[in-house]
Short mmCIF file of C-alpha atoms in Angstrom, two decimals:
data_model
loop_
_atom_site.label_atom_id
_atom_site.label_comp_id
_atom_site.label_asym_id
_atom_site.label_seq_id
_atom_site.Cartn_x
_atom_site.Cartn_y
_atom_site.Cartn_z
CA MET A 1 0.42 0.07 0.47
CA THR A 2 1.22 2.94 -0.70
CA ASP A 3 1.03 6.92 -0.90
CA HIS A 4 -0.27 6.71 3.27
CA PRO A 5 -0.96 9.87 4.68
CA ASP A 6 -0.72 10.40 8.43
CA SER A 7 -1.75 7.90 10.67
CA PRO A 8 -5.36 8.62 11.26
CA GLU A 9 -4.78 9.27 14.67
CA SER A 10 -2.88 12.72 13.37
CA ALA A 11 -5.27 13.18 10.28
CA GLY A 12 -8.18 13.25 12.35
CA SER A 13 -11.49 12.86 9.85
CA ARG A 14 -8.99 14.01 6.55
CA PRO A 15 -9.82 11.43 3.96
CA LEU A 16 -7.22 8.49 3.62
CA THR A 17 -6.49 7.73 0.02
CA ALA A 18 -3.69 4.86 -0.74
CA THR A 19 -3.50 2.93 -3.96
CA PHE A 20 -2.73 -1.22 -3.51
CA GLY A 21 -1.75 -4.53 -5.02
CA ARG A 22 -1.85 -7.89 -4.63
CA ASP A 23 0.25 -7.93 -1.64
CA GLY A 24 -1.26 -4.84 -0.21
CA LEU A 25 -4.71 -6.16 1.31
CA ALA A 26 -3.19 -6.52 5.14
CA ALA A 27 -2.12 -2.44 4.71
CA VAL A 28 -5.28 -1.36 3.66
CA ARG A 29 -7.36 -3.82 6.62
CA ARG A 30 -4.88 -1.79 9.19
CA SER A 31 -5.47 1.41 7.73
CA VAL A 32 -9.32 0.91 7.05
CA SER A 33 -9.33 -0.33 11.08
CA ALA A 34 -7.93 2.38 12.58
CA TYR A 35 -9.45 5.17 11.14
CA ALA A 36 -13.24 3.31 10.72
CA ARG A 37 -12.48 3.27 14.35
CA HIS A 38 -10.83 6.39 15.01
CA ASN A 39 -13.85 8.45 13.23
CA GLY A 40 -16.55 6.49 15.69
CA LEU A 41 -17.70 3.64 13.82
CA ARG A 42 -19.15 1.38 16.19
CA GLU A 43 -16.59 -1.64 17.07
CA GLU A 44 -19.21 -4.46 16.08
CA ALA A 45 -19.52 -2.70 13.33
CA VAL A 46 -16.03 -2.37 12.17
CA ASP A 47 -15.10 -6.06 11.24
CA GLY A 48 -17.74 -6.00 8.67
CA PHE A 49 -16.45 -2.98 7.15
CA VAL A 50 -13.27 -3.99 6.86
CA LEU A 51 -14.29 -7.36 5.08
CA ALA A 52 -16.24 -5.61 2.54
CA VAL A 53 -13.81 -2.78 1.64
CA ASN A 54 -11.45 -5.71 1.60
CA GLU A 55 -13.84 -7.91 -1.28
CA ILE A 56 -13.88 -4.85 -2.94
CA ALA A 57 -10.15 -4.68 -3.13
CA SER A 58 -9.94 -8.18 -3.93
CA ASN A 59 -11.76 -7.81 -6.83
CA ALA A 60 -9.99 -4.89 -8.18
CA ILE A 61 -6.60 -7.27 -7.76
CA ALA A 62 -8.66 -10.03 -9.32
CA HIS A 63 -10.19 -8.58 -11.57
CA GLY A 64 -9.55 -5.33 -12.36
CA GLY A 65 -6.07 -5.20 -12.90
CA GLY A 66 -3.93 -6.51 -10.48
CA GLY A 67 -4.51 -3.75 -7.94
CA GLY A 68 -6.76 -0.11 -7.68
CA SER A 69 -7.01 2.58 -5.28
CA LEU A 70 -8.73 3.53 -2.38
CA ARG A 71 -10.47 7.11 -1.00
CA LEU A 72 -12.14 6.54 2.62
CA TRP A 73 -13.64 9.33 4.31
CA VAL A 74 -16.28 10.57 6.36
CA ASP A 75 -18.89 12.03 4.89
CA GLY A 76 -21.52 14.05 7.88
CA ARG A 77 -22.27 10.96 9.73
CA SER A 78 -21.42 8.17 7.19
CA LEU A 79 -18.51 6.62 6.55
CA ARG A 80 -17.64 6.21 2.76
CA CYS A 81 -14.81 4.18 1.00
CA ARG A 82 -14.20 4.32 -2.35
CA VAL A 83 -12.01 1.66 -4.63
CA SER A 84 -11.27 2.59 -7.99
CA ASP A 85 -9.52 0.27 -10.71
CA HIS A 86 -8.77 0.30 -14.05
CA GLY A 87 -9.70 -2.84 -14.85
CA PRO A 88 -12.43 -4.21 -17.90
CA GLY A 89 -15.33 -3.01 -15.34
CA VAL A 90 -17.86 -5.59 -13.87
CA PRO A 91 -19.84 -8.20 -16.21
CA THR A 92 -23.26 -7.58 -16.31
CA ASP A 93 -24.72 -11.07 -14.71
CA ARG A 94 -22.18 -10.11 -11.52
CA LEU A 95 -23.75 -6.72 -10.61
CA ASP A 96 -27.00 -9.46 -9.31
CA CYS A 97 -25.98 -10.38 -6.30
CA GLY A 98 -27.08 -13.27 -5.29
CA LEU A 99 -24.90 -15.36 -3.13
CA PRO A 100 -23.28 -18.34 -5.07
CA PRO A 101 -22.93 -21.78 -4.04
CA LEU A 102 -20.21 -23.27 -1.56
CA SER A 103 -18.76 -24.73 -4.68
CA ALA A 104 -17.88 -21.29 -6.42
CA SER A 105 -14.21 -20.34 -6.50
CA CYS A 106 -15.11 -16.84 -6.96
CA GLY A 107 -18.19 -14.62 -6.82
CA ARG A 108 -19.14 -13.56 -3.42
CA GLY A 109 -17.12 -10.07 -2.45
CA LEU A 110 -20.21 -8.18 -3.80
CA TRP A 111 -22.44 -9.75 -2.08
CA LEU A 112 -21.20 -9.79 0.82
CA ALA A 113 -20.51 -5.87 0.47
CA HIS A 114 -23.84 -5.72 0.45
CA GLN A 115 -24.74 -7.61 3.85
CA PHE A 116 -22.26 -4.87 5.89
CA CYS A 117 -22.58 -1.08 4.25
CA GLN A 118 -24.41 -0.06 1.05
CA VAL A 119 -23.00 -0.48 -2.45
CA GLU A 120 -22.94 2.18 -5.52
CA ILE A 121 -21.37 0.40 -8.62
CA GLN A 122 -19.97 2.29 -11.03
CA THR A 123 -18.35 0.11 -14.36
CA THR A 124 -17.53 0.93 -17.70
CA GLY A 125 -15.20 -0.71 -19.55
CA SER A 126 -12.24 1.52 -18.81
CA GLY A 127 -12.56 0.98 -14.60
CA THR A 128 -14.87 0.67 -11.95
CA THR A 129 -15.34 2.44 -9.07
CA ILE A 130 -17.62 0.42 -6.05
CA GLU A 131 -18.04 3.13 -3.07
CA LEU A 132 -19.46 1.43 0.06
CA THR A 133 -21.27 3.95 2.56
CA ILE A 134 -21.42 2.77 6.54
CA SER A 135 -23.49 4.72 9.22
CA LEU A 136 -21.15 6.65 12.18
CA ASN A 137 -25.22 6.22 13.86
CA SER A 138 -25.70 3.31 16.28
CA ALA A 139 -29.12 3.64 15.95
CA ASP A 140 -29.31 2.88 12.48
CA CYS A 141 -29.13 -0.56 11.36
CA PRO A 142 -26.06 -2.26 10.30
CA CYS A 143 -26.05 -1.74 6.81
CA GLY A 144 -26.06 1.99 7.04
CA VAL A 145 -29.00 3.54 5.63
CA THR A 146 -27.47 6.96 5.00
CA THR A 147 -29.94 10.16 4.54
CA ARG A 148 -28.66 11.27 1.09
CA PRO A 149 -32.42 13.02 0.24
CA THR A 150 -30.73 13.22 -3.84
CA LEU A 151 -30.87 9.59 -3.90
CA GLY A 152 -33.64 8.00 -6.50
CA PRO A 153 -34.44 3.99 -6.81
CA SER A 154 -31.56 3.36 -8.68
CA GLY A 155 -29.38 4.15 -5.71
CA ALA A 156 -28.14 7.39 -7.37
CA SER A 157 -28.87 10.32 -8.60
CA PRO A 158 -29.70 10.53 -12.56
CA GLY A 159 -26.33 11.41 -13.98
CA ALA A 160 -24.58 11.80 -11.05
CA SER A 161 -20.98 11.01 -10.75
CA LEU A 162 -19.52 9.36 -7.81
CA ASP A 163 -16.70 11.43 -8.55
CA ALA A 164 -18.16 15.13 -8.19
CA PRO A 165 -17.65 16.27 -5.08
CA ARG A 166 -19.84 16.36 -2.52
CA ASP A 167 -20.62 17.44 1.12
CA GLY A 168 -17.57 15.84 3.87
CA ASP A 169 -15.21 15.46 0.24
CA ASP A 170 -12.54 17.62 1.09
CA PRO A 171 -11.87 20.32 -2.08
CA VAL A 172 -8.54 19.20 -2.82
CA ASP A 173 -8.02 17.06 -5.39
CA ASP A 174 -6.24 14.00 -4.45
CA GLY A 175 -5.08 13.38 -7.82
CA LEU A 176 -6.91 10.08 -8.23
CA ASP A 177 -7.34 9.44 -11.49
CA GLN A 178 -11.21 10.44 -12.95
CA LEU A 179 -13.19 7.87 -14.33
CA PRO A 180 -15.78 8.30 -17.25
CA THR A 181 -19.04 8.78 -15.79
CA GLY A 182 -20.62 5.70 -16.67
CA GLN A 183 -24.57 4.95 -15.83
CA PRO A 184 -24.81 4.54 -12.29
CA VAL A 185 -25.90 1.38 -11.61
CA SER A 186 -28.63 0.38 -8.66
CA THR A 187 -27.60 -1.39 -5.49
CA MET B 1 6.86 -7.11 8.23
CA GLY B 2 10.17 -7.02 6.18
CA VAL B 3 13.09 -10.40 6.94
CA SER B 4 14.56 -8.88 9.79
CA THR B 5 11.48 -9.23 11.93
CA ALA B 6 10.58 -11.87 9.80
CA LEU B 7 12.99 -13.99 10.64
CA ASP B 8 13.08 -13.60 14.65
CA GLN B 9 9.35 -14.26 14.88
CA LEU B 10 9.96 -17.34 13.26
CA GLN B 11 8.43 -20.39 14.45
CA LEU B 12 8.31 -24.37 13.66
CA GLY B 13 5.43 -25.13 10.90
CA ASP B 14 6.35 -21.85 9.05
CA HIS B 15 7.03 -21.77 5.73
CA VAL B 16 8.15 -18.45 4.05
CA CYS B 17 8.84 -16.97 0.51
CA LEU B 18 11.44 -14.63 0.27
CA PRO B 19 11.78 -13.07 -2.84
CA VAL B 20 15.28 -11.90 -3.62
CA ASP B 21 13.87 -8.97 -6.07
CA ARG B 22 13.43 -7.37 -2.75
CA HIS B 23 15.85 -9.32 -0.29
CA ALA B 24 19.81 -10.01 -0.55
CA GLY B 25 19.53 -13.57 -1.20
CA GLN B 26 20.13 -16.51 0.85
CA GLN B 27 24.28 -15.79 1.94
CA ALA B 28 22.80 -12.40 3.51
CA ILE B 29 20.37 -13.72 5.77
CA ALA B 30 22.52 -17.08 6.64
CA SER B 31 24.02 -15.47 9.57
CA ALA B 32 20.83 -15.11 10.85
CA TYR B 33 19.03 -18.41 10.05
CA VAL B 34 21.78 -19.90 11.88
CA ASP B 35 21.22 -18.19 15.67
CA VAL B 36 17.31 -18.80 14.63
CA GLY B 37 18.81 -22.37 14.52
CA LEU B 38 20.93 -22.21 17.64
CA ARG B 39 18.78 -20.45 19.84
CA GLY B 40 16.49 -23.22 19.45
CA GLY B 41 18.56 -25.98 19.10
CA HIS B 42 17.60 -26.61 15.54
CA LYS B 43 19.44 -28.14 13.19
CA VAL B 44 20.21 -25.98 9.74
CA VAL B 45 20.18 -27.13 6.17
CA PHE B 46 21.24 -24.58 3.73
CA PHE B 47 20.87 -25.42 -0.32
CA ALA B 48 22.99 -23.25 -1.49
CA ASP B 49 23.32 -22.26 -5.21
CA ASP B 50 26.99 -22.30 -4.47
CA PRO B 51 27.88 -24.10 -1.06
CA ALA B 52 31.52 -22.95 -1.25
CA ALA B 53 30.43 -19.61 -1.18
CA LEU B 54 28.25 -19.94 1.31
CA ARG B 55 30.50 -22.42 3.21
CA ARG B 56 33.16 -19.90 3.21
CA HIS B 57 30.75 -16.33 4.18
CA LEU B 58 29.65 -18.49 7.35
CA HIS B 59 33.27 -19.09 8.23
CA THR B 60 33.59 -15.57 8.23
CA GLN B 61 30.76 -14.76 10.88
CA ARG B 62 30.80 -15.41 14.75
CA PRO B 63 32.35 -18.04 16.43
CA SER B 64 28.77 -20.29 17.35
CA THR B 65 28.05 -19.69 13.37
CA ARG B 66 32.01 -21.65 12.43
CA ARG B 67 31.72 -23.56 15.31
CA ALA B 68 28.10 -24.90 14.13
CA LEU B 69 29.30 -25.34 11.12
CA ASP B 70 32.23 -27.59 11.97
CA ASN B 71 30.41 -29.45 14.50
CA GLY B 72 26.98 -30.61 11.76
CA GLN B 73 24.37 -28.54 13.30
CA VAL B 74 25.05 -26.37 10.41
CA GLU B 75 25.10 -28.15 6.84
CA VAL B 76 25.97 -26.51 2.86
CA HIS B 77 24.74 -28.37 0.18
CA SER B 78 23.91 -27.69 -3.49
CA ALA B 79 20.56 -26.77 -4.69
CA ALA B 80 21.04 -28.02 -8.02
CA ASP B 81 22.19 -31.48 -6.79
CA LYS B 82 18.51 -31.53 -4.09
CA TYR B 83 16.68 -29.40 -6.51
CA LEU B 84 17.02 -30.34 -10.11
CA VAL B 85 17.24 -33.97 -11.66
CA ASP B 86 17.74 -34.09 -15.15
CA GLY B 87 16.51 -30.24 -15.59
CA ALA B 88 13.26 -31.00 -13.38
CA LEU B 89 12.14 -30.82 -9.88
CA PRO B 90 11.74 -33.79 -8.07
CA VAL B 91 8.97 -33.38 -6.78
CA GLU B 92 7.65 -37.03 -4.97
CA ARG B 93 11.32 -37.66 -4.24
CA LEU B 94 11.33 -33.53 -1.92
CA LEU B 95 8.36 -34.87 -0.21
CA ALA B 96 9.47 -38.43 0.44
CA ASP B 97 12.63 -36.64 2.11
CA VAL B 98 11.16 -34.67 5.04
CA GLU B 99 9.97 -37.57 7.21
CA PRO B 100 13.34 -39.65 6.95
CA THR B 101 15.30 -36.25 7.69
CA LEU B 102 13.32 -35.06 10.32
CA GLU B 103 13.67 -38.54 12.08
CA ALA B 104 17.59 -38.64 11.62
CA VAL B 105 17.43 -34.65 12.69
CA HIS B 106 16.12 -35.88 16.09
CA ARG B 107 17.90 -38.61 16.07
CA GLU B 108 20.88 -36.49 16.18
CA GLY B 109 19.61 -34.81 19.30
CA TYR B 110 17.86 -31.26 17.55
CA ARG B 111 14.27 -30.31 17.94
CA GLY B 112 14.01 -29.66 14.48
CA LEU B 113 14.97 -28.81 10.63
CA LEU B 114 15.55 -24.87 9.75
CA LEU B 115 15.52 -25.33 5.87
CA SER B 116 16.81 -22.53 3.16
CA GLY B 117 16.02 -23.21 -0.26
CA ASP B 118 17.92 -21.14 -2.61
CA LEU B 119 16.08 -21.67 -6.01
CA SER B 120 16.77 -18.16 -7.39
CA GLY B 121 19.66 -18.85 -9.62
CA THR B 122 19.11 -18.37 -13.31
CA ARG B 123 19.90 -22.29 -13.50
CA PHE B 124 16.05 -22.87 -12.17
CA ARG B 125 14.76 -21.03 -14.73
CA SER B 126 14.55 -24.35 -16.85
CA ILE B 127 11.92 -25.66 -13.61
CA ASP B 128 8.25 -25.40 -14.61
CA GLY B 129 7.05 -22.80 -12.69
CA ASP B 130 3.60 -24.71 -12.13
CA ALA B 131 5.75 -27.85 -10.72
CA LEU B 132 7.33 -25.72 -8.67
CA THR B 133 3.80 -24.48 -7.02
CA HIS B 134 2.79 -27.59 -6.88
CA TYR B 135 5.78 -28.69 -4.69
CA GLU B 136 5.10 -25.58 -2.52
CA THR B 137 1.95 -26.34 -1.87
CA ARG B 138 2.39 -30.18 -0.67
CA PHE B 139 4.37 -29.12 1.16
CA ASN B 140 2.83 -26.97 3.87
CA GLU B 141 1.42 -29.76 5.18
CA HIS B 142 4.31 -31.26 5.84
CA ALA B 143 5.35 -27.78 7.62
CA ALA B 144 2.40 -27.82 8.87
CA THR B 145 3.20 -31.87 10.61
CA HIS B 146 6.48 -31.76 11.48
CA ASP B 147 9.15 -29.70 13.45
CA ILE B 148 10.47 -28.23 10.30
CA ILE B 149 10.82 -24.46 9.36
CA GLY B 150 10.58 -23.50 5.49
CA LEU B 151 12.65 -21.24 4.23
CA CYS B 152 12.23 -20.45 0.05
CA HIS B 153 14.53 -17.80 -2.39
CA TYR B 154 12.76 -17.36 -5.67
CA ASP B 155 13.37 -14.64 -8.24
CA PRO B 156 9.53 -12.98 -8.96
CA CYS B 157 11.75 -11.47 -12.40
CA ALA B 158 12.19 -15.42 -13.34
CA PHE B 159 8.29 -15.87 -13.38
CA THR B 160 5.48 -14.62 -15.46
CA PRO B 161 3.49 -12.22 -13.00
CA GLN B 162 0.76 -14.47 -12.82
CA THR B 163 3.02 -18.35 -12.11
CA TRP B 164 4.84 -15.93 -9.36
CA ARG B 165 1.41 -15.43 -8.02
CA ARG B 166 0.48 -18.32 -7.87
CA LEU B 167 4.20 -19.65 -6.50
CA ALA B 168 3.53 -17.07 -3.63
CA ALA B 169 0.24 -16.97 -3.01
CA ALA B 170 1.00 -21.51 -2.16
CA HIS B 171 3.24 -19.52 1.11
CA PRO B 172 1.51 -19.39 4.26
CA GLN B 173 3.74 -16.61 4.48
CA THR B 174 5.53 -13.98 2.40
CA VAL B 175 8.54 -11.65 3.54
CA ALA B 176 7.02 -8.26 2.86
CA GLU B 177 9.62 -5.55 1.40
CA ARG B 178 10.39 -3.70 4.42
CA ASP B 179 10.52 -3.51 7.92
CA GLY B 180 7.46 -2.12 9.43
CA ASP B 181 5.19 -3.23 6.14
CA GLN B 182 2.81 -5.90 7.00
CA ALA B 183 2.12 -8.90 4.40
CA THR B 184 -0.56 -11.17 4.93
CA GLY B 185 0.36 -14.33 6.95
CA PHE B 186 -0.71 -17.13 8.82
CA ARG B 187 0.15 -20.53 10.58
CA CYS B 188 -0.65 -23.84 10.92
CA ARG B 189 -0.07 -26.20 13.18
CA ARG B 190 -1.34 -30.10 13.23
CA THR B 191 -3.17 -30.58 16.46
CA PRO B 192 -4.05 -34.26 17.61
CA ARG B 193 -7.84 -33.95 16.14
CA GLY B 194 -7.56 -31.65 13.32
CA ILE B 195 -5.54 -28.04 12.73
CA ARG B 196 -4.92 -24.39 14.22
CA ILE B 197 -4.72 -21.72 12.62
CA THR B 198 -3.31 -18.10 13.19
CA GLY B 199 -2.86 -15.51 11.59
CA GLU B 200 -5.21 -13.68 8.29
CA VAL B 201 -6.14 -15.74 5.29
CA ASP B 202 -6.72 -13.72 1.75
CA VAL B 203 -5.83 -13.53 -1.91
CA ALA B 204 -1.96 -13.37 -1.13
CA ASN B 205 -1.85 -16.64 0.60
CA ARG B 206 -4.88 -18.76 0.25
CA ALA B 207 -4.07 -21.50 -2.04
CA ALA B 208 -1.60 -22.38 1.12
CA LEU B 209 -5.24 -22.53 3.58
CA THR B 210 -6.91 -25.12 0.94
CA ALA B 211 -3.41 -26.97 1.21
CA VAL B 212 -3.63 -27.52 5.00
CA LEU B 213 -7.47 -28.19 4.58
CA GLU B 214 -5.96 -31.32 3.23
CA ILE B 215 -4.94 -32.30 6.34
CA ALA B 216 -9.01 -31.47 8.23
CA ILE B 217 -10.14 -33.33 5.70
CA GLY B 218 -8.35 -35.97 6.50
CA VAL B 219 -9.09 -36.51 9.33
CA THR B 220 -11.21 -40.01 10.64
CA GLY B 221 -13.63 -39.60 13.39
CA GLU B 222 -14.34 -35.83 14.56
CA CYS B 223 -11.81 -32.85 13.26
CA GLN B 224 -11.52 -29.94 15.46
CA VAL B 225 -10.32 -26.60 13.31
CA ASP B 226 -8.96 -24.19 15.72
CA ALA B 227 -9.68 -20.99 13.85
CA SER B 228 -9.24 -19.28 17.28
CA GLY B 229 -6.48 -16.96 16.39
CA LEU B 230 -7.62 -16.53 13.04
CA ALA B 231 -7.81 -12.29 12.77
CA PHE B 232 -8.80 -12.45 9.47
CA ALA B 233 -10.44 -14.31 6.49
CA ASP B 234 -12.09 -12.91 3.34
CA GLY B 235 -14.77 -14.73 2.07
CA SER B 236 -13.22 -17.34 -0.49
CA SER B 237 -11.35 -18.41 1.94
CA LEU B 238 -13.70 -19.07 4.83
CA ALA B 239 -16.25 -20.62 1.89
CA CYS B 240 -12.75 -23.10 1.15
CA LEU B 241 -13.55 -23.96 4.83
CA LEU B 242 -16.54 -24.42 4.71
CA ARG B 243 -16.16 -26.36 1.29
CA ALA B 244 -13.63 -29.05 3.65
CA ALA B 245 -16.27 -29.27 6.31
CA ALA B 246 -18.26 -30.30 3.79
CA VAL B 247 -16.16 -33.04 1.67
CA ARG B 248 -16.04 -34.35 5.07
CA GLY B 249 -19.45 -35.14 4.65
CA GLU B 250 -21.09 -37.34 8.14
CA ARG B 251 -17.61 -36.95 9.66
CA PRO B 252 -18.17 -34.24 12.61
CA THR B 253 -16.04 -31.40 12.29
CA THR B 254 -16.40 -28.32 15.04
CA ILE B 255 -14.67 -24.83 14.03
CA THR B 256 -14.26 -22.81 16.56
CA CYS B 257 -13.38 -19.59 15.64
CA ASN B 258 -14.49 -14.89 16.94
CA ARG B 259 -17.45 -14.14 16.34
CA HIS B 260 -17.36 -12.34 13.51
CA ILE B 261 -16.06 -14.95 11.41
CA ALA B 262 -18.44 -17.62 12.78
CA GLU B 263 -21.11 -14.88 11.68
CA MET B 264 -19.51 -15.03 8.16
CA LEU B 265 -19.54 -18.58 8.16
CA GLU B 266 -23.14 -18.21 8.97
CA MET B 267 -24.09 -16.08 6.45
CA LEU B 268 -21.83 -18.09 3.84
CA GLY B 269 -23.46 -21.27 4.32
CA ALA B 270 -22.15 -23.28 7.79
CA PRO B 271 -25.77 -24.52 8.39
CA THR B 272 -26.12 -26.39 5.04
CA VAL B 273 -22.88 -28.26 5.82
CA PRO B 274 -23.64 -31.74 7.62
CA ALA B 275 -22.47 -32.69 10.93
CA LEU B 276 -20.69 -28.92 11.07
CA ARG B 277 -20.35 -27.18 14.50
CA VAL B 278 -19.11 -23.65 14.37
CA LEU B 279 -18.52 -22.75 17.92
CA VAL B 280 -17.63 -19.29 18.81
CA ALA B 281 -14.13 -18.39 20.96
CA GLU B 282 -12.15 -15.25 21.10
CA TYR B 283 -8.29 -15.94 20.65
CA ALA B 284 -6.67 -16.33 24.32
#
């Protein structure tokens, strides 16, 4: 994992950004876990959130070109993690997130992420961005229902890009490559 | 963890991949590896690309290393003689040699055996990468069962990226680039009624997990998988665990693990696996 900023303790709620490869998931998990705890994610939700990020990052490694980048930040009362890669995109039949049978060697990652977070997917032939959201409010359900009044029934505003700045985003360009705007995929 | 931390933390049963593109090769770590052996009362055997050069190097080290070389606690042999037969890796012979070698080591009065095999030299490029992966995968059962440490020196540049990933993933641990870097790693030890797994499993070492689960699959009667020290496992790794239990059919299997992993196993289908019981126990 490269491009570590300051430790979460010194960074407060500043966004965490990093790139990762196949050997970098342990570092991703440590950083995400520390950042989530530091920013108040309830203990019983940390393991699930870390797992969800790991699954999406693993997919980027396995199917998205060998690695990717992630951005983790606090958005109001939610914790968000965006994982991006420059792979060939998620096949349409993999977006239907049913749990595959035990005999399947892969295909569980998106389904598992859905069990712990809200998941938004944007995927094209030149890359995929998946954003995970979990509520920092212990009163909300574990899957983190967020209060985003602009969300339509598809899970995102029509024409919205996951890369568009929103409340809580660091206004400084974090240098992550901007993916072409694709059709948001319902979650 | 980097190489010096990895060496400090070695335990019997460890099977570690040491990529030479990130670290100095076998000779650079040889003295530290001997120290691990001397501290533990183990025999240390090097299979070196240039055994004469390694012996000369060890003779320049501290007195305890020189004494160990002179009295036979440290041995240096040719990696080519060990790992190359007619240009190929003699997999079955290598695996068959493990138990008799350990028996001899114990008869000599040592607790265990530390192996360092250097396959990073260009002479080994004739060996098929898949054959190496097959050997390293099967070595895991021996490492988990016997009083042995296997340290494997490879040059990633000798393989295609895909082959290298498979070869590295066949090892439970691969040493990270720098001290302070974190790498996914696990340990597995055979127990009287099954296996004990500690550490973390993800895509970087999942193939090694599949290999050690063969031990659990082969247990007659009830099998106990102690995963209470398993701090992290991704969905695919836990599916491997459930598949191993399923293969056992009506033979009872108990998996002991932390609460989060127990919940994951439940989500992924544990209730559908016959004769499987999952118990929650936090790592003590």
